Each structure stands twice: as C-alpha cells, then as structure tokens.
C-alpha cells in the first residue's frame, strides 16, 4: 500500500511569492505562517520567502512570531494577532513583534507591559464587523483610539493600522458614524489594509 506524499519545491514557492508581489505592487505582501506554515515547515517557508524578498511575516500567536524572528532575524516585520498573556506580550516587545488588538482590555495590558519594559509597542487595531471574532465594537472605537493616541504621546505605542475580517463593512459603519476616514496603505493577507484617521 502506498502512502500519500507532499513534495515541496522552493523554486516554485518563490516563483508564486514573486507573482503575488508583482500583482499587488506597490503594496507590501505579508506572508502568514500559521501552524508551522500550514504543515510545510516554518523555517523552510521563512527562508524561502526571504530569498524572494519577503520581509513581512504574519503569525497566529507570539510564540510563532518569536520563532520567525529566530529564523529571519534582522529587521523583518512580524505580526501576531492572537490575544496573549502578559509574559507573551513581553516576548513580543523584546522580539519587535507587532500585535493585533481586538479589545480595549488587551490594549491596556500591552500599554502597561510597554511601560514596565521601557519599550514601544506597535499595534494594529481590529474592528468587529458583526462576526464577533475578536474585534473592537464600533461603539467602543472612539474611546480605544483616544487611548491609543494618549499612549502614542507618552512614547509607549505606535499605531500601525487597522483591519477586520470584513473591512469594507466596518468602514461603512464607522464612516456613517463620522468617526473615521480611511486611506489605503498596504496589502494585509488577502485584503487591502487601511490607515485610519479618526476624530
């Protein structure tokens, strides 16, 4: 009886990455590496992607993001979006990993850890669009942005952007409330990422 085999070729993978980069230029590609790069091997995927010019990686959690940093080193950007413990947040700050923020409580913990470590956290705010899958509710958005701005002024935080599972829906809701305007800035996974301008 034969067993199924998965054969991976680095040259084909790099060609696919380069094709996506060409398609989305001048936007930036983030390569997401969940669950050991979906079973392909995180170290292999990071090294192959780096050779294709990728310098922004996404990880579900901080532990995965720290492993990416170990492999890629240097100045590559790494983003982790799962809500994490204070100890994991400390690791993220020490390894220069951007953090996805879906609640005001998590934002406050990140700010507190940045202050304790004398670090500056880079965050991306996630908006809830009705799916209730970890995101800031529209009615809480203005207050959260105010907290972010105060932390930025204190040198504890840098707001990198915002996103959602269904960003267009979130944009319509927030724009109707006249809380925010939106400027396209980068490609985020399979979606366009927007920089937020909030009042």
Tab-separated table of C-alpha atoms in Angstrom:
chain	number	residue	atom	x	y	z
A	1	UNK	CA	0.000	0.000	0.000
A	2	UNK	CA	1.373	3.426	-0.911
A	3	UNK	CA	1.222	6.457	1.332
A	4	UNK	CA	0.418	9.976	0.077
A	5	UNK	CA	3.386	12.292	-0.201
A	6	UNK	CA	3.646	16.064	-0.248
A	7	UNK	CA	6.570	17.332	-2.281
A	8	UNK	CA	7.543	20.970	-1.988
A	9	UNK	CA	9.862	22.854	-4.308
A	10	UNK	CA	11.482	26.024	-3.060
A	11	UNK	CA	11.858	27.441	-6.571
A	12	UNK	CA	8.120	27.036	-7.288
A	13	UNK	CA	7.207	28.559	-3.926
A	14	UNK	CA	9.469	31.553	-4.567
A	15	UNK	CA	8.012	31.979	-8.056
A	16	UNK	CA	4.491	32.025	-6.585
A	17	UNK	CA	5.515	34.604	-3.985
A	18	UNK	CA	7.116	36.781	-6.651
A	19	UNK	CA	3.966	36.530	-8.802
A	20	UNK	CA	1.820	37.749	-5.904
A	21	UNK	CA	4.257	40.565	-5.158
A	22	UNK	CA	4.129	41.709	-8.769
A	23	UNK	CA	0.321	41.557	-8.771
A	24	UNK	CA	-0.125	43.697	-5.643
A	25	UNK	CA	2.756	46.173	-6.159
A	26	UNK	CA	3.312	48.784	-4.838
A	27	UNK	CA	1.599	47.267	-1.793
A	28	UNK	CA	3.552	45.044	0.590
A	29	UNK	CA	2.940	41.312	0.953
A	30	UNK	CA	2.605	39.782	4.405
A	31	UNK	CA	3.272	36.038	4.356
A	32	UNK	CA	1.136	34.330	7.022
A	33	UNK	CA	2.665	31.271	8.712
A	34	UNK	CA	0.046	29.587	10.912
A	35	UNK	CA	0.584	26.098	12.363
A	36	UNK	CA	4.167	25.530	11.243
A	37	UNK	CA	3.464	27.276	7.935
A	38	UNK	CA	0.396	25.087	7.388
A	39	UNK	CA	2.497	21.979	7.904
A	40	UNK	CA	5.121	22.926	5.321
A	41	UNK	CA	7.758	23.801	7.924
A	42	UNK	CA	8.109	27.315	9.295
A	43	UNK	CA	11.884	27.563	8.935
A	44	UNK	CA	11.786	26.383	5.316
A	45	UNK	CA	8.948	28.786	4.412
A	46	UNK	CA	10.589	31.799	6.067
A	47	UNK	CA	13.970	31.138	4.458
A	48	UNK	CA	12.464	30.549	1.006
A	49	UNK	CA	10.226	33.613	1.240
A	50	UNK	CA	13.104	35.783	2.430
A	51	UNK	CA	15.041	34.823	-0.694
A	52	UNK	CA	12.053	36.050	-2.720
A	53	UNK	CA	12.240	39.432	-0.975
A	54	UNK	CA	9.516	38.961	1.660
A	55	UNK	CA	10.272	40.965	4.791
A	56	UNK	CA	6.856	40.983	6.497
A	57	UNK	CA	5.518	37.850	8.175
A	58	UNK	CA	2.269	37.106	9.990
A	59	UNK	CA	1.863	34.587	12.800
A	60	UNK	CA	-1.252	33.498	14.673
A	61	UNK	CA	0.463	33.813	18.053
A	62	UNK	CA	3.515	35.360	19.642
A	63	UNK	CA	5.294	32.008	20.068
A	64	UNK	CA	5.166	31.509	16.295
A	65	UNK	CA	6.237	35.100	15.735
A	66	UNK	CA	9.236	34.612	18.021
A	67	UNK	CA	10.208	31.530	16.020
A	68	UNK	CA	10.002	33.566	12.805
A	69	UNK	CA	12.283	36.177	14.388
A	70	UNK	CA	14.763	33.431	15.339
A	71	UNK	CA	14.858	32.216	11.729
A	72	UNK	CA	14.788	35.509	9.847
A	73	UNK	CA	16.477	37.799	12.395
A	74	UNK	CA	17.276	41.339	11.348
A	75	UNK	CA	14.732	43.989	10.521
A	76	UNK	CA	11.903	41.873	9.109
A	77	UNK	CA	8.456	42.885	10.322
A	78	UNK	CA	6.448	40.261	12.194
A	79	UNK	CA	2.782	40.490	13.167
A	80	UNK	CA	0.888	38.291	15.671
A	81	UNK	CA	-2.853	38.732	16.042
A	82	UNK	CA	-3.984	36.370	18.831
A	83	UNK	CA	-4.724	37.874	22.260
A	84	UNK	CA	-1.903	36.726	24.540
A	85	UNK	CA	-0.699	36.629	28.145
A	86	UNK	CA	1.410	39.375	29.696
A	87	UNK	CA	4.501	37.148	29.543
A	88	UNK	CA	3.909	36.576	25.822
A	89	UNK	CA	3.398	40.321	25.286
A	90	UNK	CA	6.792	40.867	26.937
A	91	UNK	CA	8.318	38.410	24.449
A	92	UNK	CA	6.653	40.261	21.571
A	93	UNK	CA	8.054	43.593	22.720
A	94	UNK	CA	11.542	42.142	23.166
A	95	UNK	CA	11.443	40.489	19.703
A	96	UNK	CA	9.888	43.554	17.997
A	97	UNK	CA	6.661	41.775	17.021
A	98	UNK	CA	3.634	43.872	16.031
A	99	UNK	CA	0.463	42.993	17.942
A	100	UNK	CA	-3.116	42.730	16.738
A	101	UNK	CA	-5.543	44.315	19.206
A	102	UNK	CA	-9.208	43.325	19.321
A	103	UNK	CA	-10.252	44.589	22.776
A	104	UNK	CA	-9.672	47.632	24.939
A	105	UNK	CA	-8.571	45.346	27.789
A	106	UNK	CA	-5.800	43.814	25.673
A	107	UNK	CA	-4.696	47.273	24.514
A	108	UNK	CA	-4.374	48.402	28.144
A	109	UNK	CA	-2.293	45.337	29.026
A	110	UNK	CA	0.044	45.976	26.083
A	111	UNK	CA	0.471	49.609	27.148
A	112	UNK	CA	1.187	48.528	30.735
A	113	UNK	CA	3.810	45.991	29.624
A	114	UNK	CA	5.439	48.534	27.288
A	115	UNK	CA	5.688	50.975	30.189
A	116	UNK	CA	7.120	48.293	32.508
A	117	UNK	CA	9.778	47.304	29.966
A	118	UNK	CA	10.550	50.793	28.709
A	119	UNK	CA	9.524	49.644	25.218
A	120	UNK	CA	7.343	50.989	22.416
A	121	UNK	CA	4.675	48.571	21.161
A	122	UNK	CA	3.495	48.528	17.546
A	123	UNK	CA	-0.200	47.670	17.265
A	124	UNK	CA	-2.872	47.077	14.638
A	125	UNK	CA	-6.479	47.578	15.733
A	126	UNK	CA	-9.055	45.019	14.656
A	127	UNK	CA	-12.652	46.171	14.164
A	128	UNK	CA	-15.568	43.864	14.857
A	129	UNK	CA	-17.868	43.788	11.842
A	130	UNK	CA	-20.611	41.646	13.323
A	131	UNK	CA	-18.881	38.258	13.268
A	132	UNK	CA	-17.867	38.596	16.953
A	133	UNK	CA	-14.450	37.058	16.295
A	134	UNK	CA	-12.250	39.277	18.444
A	135	UNK	CA	-12.659	42.881	17.404
A	136	UNK	CA	-13.351	46.318	18.841
A	137	UNK	CA	-17.035	47.191	18.645
A	138	UNK	CA	-17.936	50.318	16.645
A	139	UNK	CA	-19.437	51.975	19.728
A	140	UNK	CA	-16.114	51.481	21.574
A	141	UNK	CA	-13.908	52.573	18.679
A	142	UNK	CA	-13.559	56.286	19.501
A	143	UNK	CA	-12.587	55.570	23.109
A	144	UNK	CA	-10.000	52.981	22.090
A	145	UNK	CA	-8.476	55.351	19.528
A	146	UNK	CA	-8.253	58.038	22.235
A	147	UNK	CA	-6.351	55.604	24.469
A	148	UNK	CA	-4.038	54.740	21.579
A	149	UNK	CA	-3.320	58.411	20.879
A	150	UNK	CA	-2.550	59.066	24.551
A	151	UNK	CA	-0.162	56.093	24.655
A	152	UNK	CA	1.493	57.295	21.442
A	153	UNK	CA	2.015	60.726	23.006
A	154	UNK	CA	3.622	59.014	26.012
A	155	UNK	CA	6.007	57.123	23.711
A	156	UNK	CA	4.581	53.714	24.618
A	157	UNK	CA	2.735	52.819	21.433
A	158	UNK	CA	2.767	53.181	17.669
A	159	UNK	CA	-0.458	52.610	15.725
A	160	UNK	CA	0.447	50.833	12.503
A	161	UNK	CA	-3.024	50.400	11.049
A	162	UNK	CA	-6.381	48.719	11.372
A	163	UNK	CA	-8.141	45.760	9.826
A	164	UNK	CA	-11.151	43.488	10.052
A	165	UNK	CA	-12.430	40.195	8.752
A	166	UNK	CA	-14.750	42.252	6.564
A	167	UNK	CA	-13.117	45.663	6.422
A	168	UNK	CA	-15.442	47.222	3.860
A	169	UNK	CA	-18.422	46.606	6.109
A	170	UNK	CA	-16.565	48.094	9.073
A	171	UNK	CA	-15.556	51.127	7.020
A	172	UNK	CA	-19.161	51.789	6.016
A	173	UNK	CA	-20.345	51.554	9.620
A	174	UNK	CA	-17.603	53.803	11.006
A	175	UNK	CA	-17.873	56.362	8.204
A	176	UNK	CA	-21.639	56.645	8.701
A	177	UNK	CA	-20.954	57.479	12.350
A	178	UNK	CA	-18.393	60.072	11.155
A	179	UNK	CA	-15.777	58.603	13.459
A	180	UNK	CA	-13.099	57.767	10.893
A	181	UNK	CA	-11.855	58.233	7.363
A	182	UNK	CA	-9.722	55.658	5.582
A	183	UNK	CA	-6.692	55.706	3.328
A	184	UNK	CA	-5.435	52.543	1.557
A	185	UNK	CA	-1.851	51.887	2.590
A	186	UNK	CA	-0.784	48.241	2.384
A	187	UNK	CA	-1.829	44.738	1.461
A	188	UNK	CA	-2.725	42.655	4.530
A	189	UNK	CA	-3.024	38.930	3.876
A	190	UNK	CA	-5.704	38.629	1.193
A	191	UNK	CA	-7.113	42.086	1.881
A	192	UNK	CA	-6.089	45.705	1.495
A	193	UNK	CA	-5.054	47.300	4.762
A	194	UNK	CA	-6.131	50.866	5.531
A	195	UNK	CA	-4.622	53.591	7.642
A	196	UNK	CA	-7.236	55.147	9.908
A	197	UNK	CA	-7.819	58.838	10.507
A	198	UNK	CA	-10.153	59.195	13.490
A	199	UNK	CA	-11.617	62.173	15.266
